Coordinates of C-alpha atoms and ligand atoms in Angstrom, one line a residue:
M1 CA 98.9 76.0 113.3
R2 CA 101.5 73.5 114.5
V3 CA 105.2 73.2 113.5
E4 CA 106.8 69.9 112.5
R5 CA 110.0 68.6 110.9
R6 CA 109.0 65.9 108.3
P7 CA 109.6 64.9 104.7
V8 CA 107.5 66.9 102.1
S9 CA 107.3 66.2 98.4
E10 CA 107.8 68.9 95.7
Q11 CA 104.1 68.9 94.9
E12 CA 103.2 69.4 98.6
S13 CA 105.8 72.1 99.0
R14 CA 104.4 74.0 96.0
R15 CA 100.8 73.5 97.0
A16 CA 101.5 75.0 100.4
N17 CA 103.9 77.8 99.5
G18 CA 102.0 79.3 96.5
P19 CA 98.8 80.0 98.5
D20 CA 100.9 80.9 101.6
W21 CA 102.7 83.6 99.6
D22 CA 99.4 84.8 98.2
R23 CA 98.0 85.2 101.7
Y24 CA 101.2 86.9 103.0
A25 CA 102.0 89.1 100.0
D26 CA 100.1 92.3 101.1
E27 CA 101.6 92.2 104.6
Y28 CA 105.1 91.3 103.3
Q29 CA 105.1 94.3 100.9
S30 CA 103.7 96.7 103.4
T31 CA 106.2 95.6 106.1
H32 CA 109.3 95.2 103.9
G33 CA 108.6 97.2 100.7
E34 CA 110.2 100.4 101.9
F35 CA 113.4 98.6 103.0
L36 CA 113.6 96.7 99.7
G37 CA 113.1 99.8 97.6
D38 CA 110.8 99.8 94.5
A39 CA 113.9 99.5 92.3
G40 CA 116.4 98.4 95.0
F41 CA 118.5 95.3 95.2
V42 CA 119.3 93.9 98.6
W43 CA 120.5 90.3 99.1
G44 CA 118.9 89.9 102.5
P45 CA 117.9 91.4 105.9
E46 CA 121.4 92.8 106.5
G47 CA 120.7 95.3 103.7
F48 CA 123.8 94.1 101.7
T49 CA 123.2 95.4 98.2
E50 CA 124.2 94.1 94.7
A51 CA 125.9 97.5 94.2
E52 CA 128.3 96.4 97.1
A53 CA 128.4 92.7 96.2
G54 CA 128.9 92.9 92.4
V55 CA 128.2 89.2 92.0
L56 CA 126.1 89.6 88.9
G57 CA 128.8 91.5 87.1
D58 CA 127.9 94.3 84.7
V59 CA 124.2 93.7 83.8
A60 CA 123.9 96.3 81.1
D61 CA 122.6 94.7 77.8
R62 CA 122.4 91.3 79.5
D63 CA 119.4 88.9 79.5
V64 CA 118.6 88.3 83.2
L65 CA 116.1 86.1 85.0
E66 CA 115.1 86.5 88.6
V67 CA 113.6 83.3 90.0
G68 CA 111.3 83.9 93.0
S69 CA 111.1 87.6 91.9
G70 CA 108.2 88.6 94.3
A71 CA 107.4 92.2 93.5
G72 CA 110.4 92.5 91.2
Q73 CA 112.4 95.1 93.2
C74 CA 115.7 93.5 92.3
S75 CA 114.8 93.1 88.6
R76 CA 113.8 96.7 88.5
W77 CA 117.2 97.6 89.8
V78 CA 118.8 95.5 87.0
R79 CA 116.5 97.2 84.4
S80 CA 117.5 100.6 85.7
R81 CA 121.1 99.6 84.9
G82 CA 120.4 98.6 81.4
G83 CA 119.8 94.9 81.9
R84 CA 116.8 93.0 80.3
A85 CA 115.5 91.5 83.5
Y86 CA 112.5 89.2 83.7
G87 CA 110.7 87.8 86.8
L88 CA 109.2 84.4 87.7
D89 CA 107.3 83.7 90.8
L90 CA 105.0 81.0 92.2
S91 CA 102.6 83.6 93.8
F92 CA 100.0 85.4 91.8
R93 CA 99.6 88.0 94.5
Q94 CA 103.3 88.8 94.6
L95 CA 103.2 89.3 90.9
Q96 CA 100.2 91.6 91.2
H97 CA 102.4 93.7 93.6
S98 CA 105.1 93.6 90.9
R99 CA 102.6 95.0 88.3
R100 CA 101.5 97.7 90.8
I101 CA 105.2 98.9 91.3
D102 CA 105.8 98.7 87.5
A103 CA 102.9 101.2 87.1
E104 CA 104.1 103.4 90.0
T105 CA 107.7 103.6 88.9
G106 CA 107.4 103.3 85.1
V107 CA 110.1 100.6 85.2
C108 CA 108.4 97.4 84.0
V109 CA 109.6 93.9 84.8
P110 CA 107.9 91.4 82.5
S111 CA 107.0 88.5 84.7
V112 CA 105.5 85.0 84.6
L113 CA 103.7 82.8 87.1
G114 CA 105.8 79.6 87.4
T115 CA 108.0 77.4 89.5
A116 CA 111.8 77.2 89.9
T117 CA 111.8 73.5 89.1
A118 CA 110.2 73.9 85.6
L119 CA 111.4 77.2 84.0
P120 CA 109.2 78.0 81.0
F121 CA 112.1 79.3 78.9
A122 CA 114.2 77.8 76.0
D123 CA 117.7 76.5 76.6
D124 CA 120.5 79.1 76.6
S125 CA 118.1 82.1 77.0
F126 CA 119.9 84.1 79.8
D127 CA 123.3 85.5 80.7
V128 CA 122.4 85.8 84.4
V129 CA 120.0 84.0 86.7
F130 CA 119.6 85.1 90.3
S131 CA 117.4 84.7 93.4
S132 CA 117.4 87.0 96.4
F133 CA 115.9 84.7 99.0
G134 CA 113.5 83.6 96.2
A135 CA 112.3 80.1 95.6
L136 CA 115.3 77.9 96.5
Q137 CA 114.6 77.2 100.1
F138 CA 110.9 76.6 99.3
V139 CA 111.7 73.9 96.7
S140 CA 112.0 70.2 97.5
E141 CA 113.4 69.1 94.2
I142 CA 116.5 71.3 94.4
D143 CA 118.4 69.3 91.8
A144 CA 115.7 70.1 89.3
A145 CA 115.8 73.8 90.2
V146 CA 119.6 74.0 89.8
S147 CA 119.7 72.0 86.6
E148 CA 116.8 74.1 85.1
T149 CA 119.0 77.1 85.9
A150 CA 121.9 75.5 84.1
R151 CA 119.7 74.7 81.1
V152 CA 118.4 78.2 80.6
L153 CA 121.8 79.9 81.1
R154 CA 124.2 80.4 78.3
P155 CA 127.7 78.9 78.7
G156 CA 129.8 81.2 80.9
G157 CA 126.6 82.7 82.4
R158 CA 126.4 83.8 86.0
Y159 CA 124.2 82.3 88.7
A160 CA 123.8 84.0 92.1
F161 CA 121.5 83.4 95.0
S162 CA 121.0 84.3 98.6
I163 CA 119.4 82.0 101.2
T164 CA 119.1 81.7 104.9
H165 CA 122.6 80.9 106.0
P166 CA 122.6 77.1 106.5
T167 CA 124.1 77.3 110.0
R168 CA 120.9 79.2 111.1
W169 CA 119.1 75.8 110.9
M170 CA 120.9 74.8 114.1
F171 CA 119.2 77.6 116.1
P172 CA 115.6 78.4 117.1
D173 CA 114.2 81.0 114.7
D174 CA 114.2 83.7 117.3
P175 CA 115.7 87.2 116.9
G176 CA 116.6 87.4 120.6
V177 CA 119.2 85.7 122.7
E178 CA 117.1 82.5 122.6
G179 CA 118.1 82.3 119.0
L180 CA 121.8 82.0 119.8
T181 CA 121.8 78.6 121.5
A182 CA 122.2 75.7 119.1
S183 CA 119.4 73.2 119.7
Q184 CA 119.0 71.3 116.4
S185 CA 121.4 69.3 114.2
Y186 CA 123.0 71.2 111.4
W187 CA 123.0 68.0 109.4
D188 CA 119.2 67.3 109.8
R189 CA 117.8 68.1 106.4
T190 CA 114.2 67.2 107.4
P191 CA 112.0 70.1 106.1
Y192 CA 110.4 72.7 108.4
V193 CA 106.7 72.3 108.0
E194 CA 103.7 74.3 109.3
V195 CA 100.4 72.4 109.4
D196 CA 96.9 73.9 109.7
D197 CA 95.5 72.4 112.9
A198 CA 91.9 72.5 111.7
T199 CA 92.5 70.8 108.4
G200 CA 95.7 68.9 108.8
V201 CA 96.9 70.5 105.5
V202 CA 100.5 71.6 105.1
S203 CA 100.4 75.4 104.9
Y204 CA 104.1 76.3 104.7
V205 CA 107.4 74.5 104.0
E206 CA 111.1 75.4 104.0
H207 CA 113.9 73.1 103.0
H208 CA 117.5 73.0 104.4
R209 CA 120.7 72.1 102.6
T210 CA 124.1 72.3 104.3
L211 CA 127.0 74.4 102.8
G212 CA 128.5 71.1 101.5
D213 CA 125.2 70.2 99.8
W214 CA 125.2 73.5 97.9
V215 CA 128.8 72.9 96.8
S216 CA 127.9 69.5 95.5
L217 CA 124.7 70.7 93.9
L218 CA 126.4 73.5 92.0
A219 CA 129.4 71.5 90.9
G220 CA 127.2 68.6 89.9
A221 CA 125.1 70.9 87.6
G222 CA 128.3 72.2 85.8
F223 CA 128.9 75.4 87.8
M224 CA 132.2 76.7 89.1
I225 CA 131.6 78.6 92.4
T226 CA 133.1 82.0 92.3
E227 CA 131.8 83.5 95.6
L228 CA 130.4 82.6 99.0
L229 CA 129.7 85.9 100.7
E230 CA 128.4 86.0 104.3
P231 CA 127.3 89.6 104.8
E232 CA 128.1 91.1 108.3
W233 CA 125.5 92.9 110.3
P234 CA 126.2 96.6 109.6
E235 CA 126.9 99.0 112.5
G236 CA 123.8 100.9 113.5
H237 CA 121.4 98.6 111.6
E238 CA 118.6 97.8 114.1
R239 CA 116.0 96.3 111.9
V240 CA 114.4 93.0 113.0
W241 CA 113.1 90.8 110.2
G242 CA 111.8 87.5 111.4
G243 CA 114.7 85.7 113.0
W244 CA 117.2 88.3 111.7
S245 CA 118.4 90.9 114.2
G246 CA 121.4 92.8 115.4
V247 CA 121.5 90.5 118.5
R248 CA 122.1 87.5 116.4
G249 CA 123.6 89.1 113.3
R250 CA 126.6 90.6 115.2
L251 CA 127.6 87.0 116.2
T252 CA 126.5 84.6 113.5
P253 CA 125.9 84.9 109.8
G254 CA 122.2 85.1 108.7
T255 CA 122.6 85.1 105.0
A256 CA 124.7 83.1 102.5
L257 CA 125.2 84.5 99.0
F258 CA 126.6 82.2 96.4
G259 CA 128.0 83.3 93.1
A260 CA 128.8 80.8 90.3
R261 CA 129.6 80.5 86.6
L262 CA 128.3 77.9 84.2
L263 CA 131.3 76.1 82.7
P264 CA 131.2 75.5 79.0
T265 CA 130.5 71.8 78.2
Ligands
SAM301 C1 111.3 86.1 100.4 S1 110.5 86.3 98.9 C2 111.8 87.0 98.0 C3 111.3 87.8 96.8 C4 112.1 89.1 96.6 N1 113.5 88.8 96.2 C5 112.1 89.9 97.9 O1 113.2 90.1 98.5 O2 111.0 90.3 98.2 C6 110.4 84.6 98.3 C7 109.6 84.5 96.9 O3 109.8 83.2 96.4 C8 108.6 82.8 95.8 N2 108.6 81.3 95.7 C9 108.3 80.4 96.6 N3 108.4 79.2 96.1 C10 108.7 79.3 94.7 C11 108.9 78.4 93.7 N4 108.8 77.1 93.8 N5 109.2 78.9 92.4 C12 109.2 80.3 92.3 N6 109.1 81.2 93.2 C13 108.8 80.7 94.5 C14 107.5 83.4 96.7 O4 106.3 83.4 96.1 C15 108.1 84.7 97.1 O5 107.7 85.7 96.2

């Protein structure tokens, strides 16, 4: 496998990331499942929870969609608080894990296989749409993903999502001190791409947008931004998750959490 920075279309991103998440799902759930909690809601590797953040508001009796729902842990938390949460994910294997945890916990998250850029729901279907590190950084056509969210939300509805903090794109993805020296331009939006050496096929893609890009995207789709939270690394939290660690997290933000409301038209 080799790493490149180069433009990638929406189709190519999806063709790479769906199978990649299918391959990775078992390892992902066995490595991170306990930390996530079967019916837990963390916004990222810092362990910052929705109970602390409160960006979704009171979810009881609300129609809620999780985009990039994985094994549905966050949606199960919403259900356990009286919300009608539904999941959508690109990876069949991730959704199989969701079904497994539904059966184990007795808290079922009805979920569909799909993509963030073409939500299979009618207009004005939901009060809340959210993604916890789900979908958005894997999508090339981000305008479509944000406008699809606006379409399925009811006026006044809430949108919240966490992503890798955009400033992290300046640094090598290394949890140690090597990951603290800026070596890439923050403004370079060229996607991160992994290519299979043997076949030349793109096998994984991530897309970068700056903080300013996110403000423009949300405002352009009719949202008013209500929060931009940058969770601090908690005292005594020593878990390493990919490039996230205490070494870096005590100095630079690893996660950005946006909250927004859809303005009435
Ligand atoms: C880091 S996981 C986050 C899932 C869950 N919130 C968690 O913390 O485990 C990212 C999820 O996004 C999904 N995903 C990637 N691209 C997507 C797309 N275009 N549309 C919907 N989901 C997508 C992946 O299959 C994966 O389950």
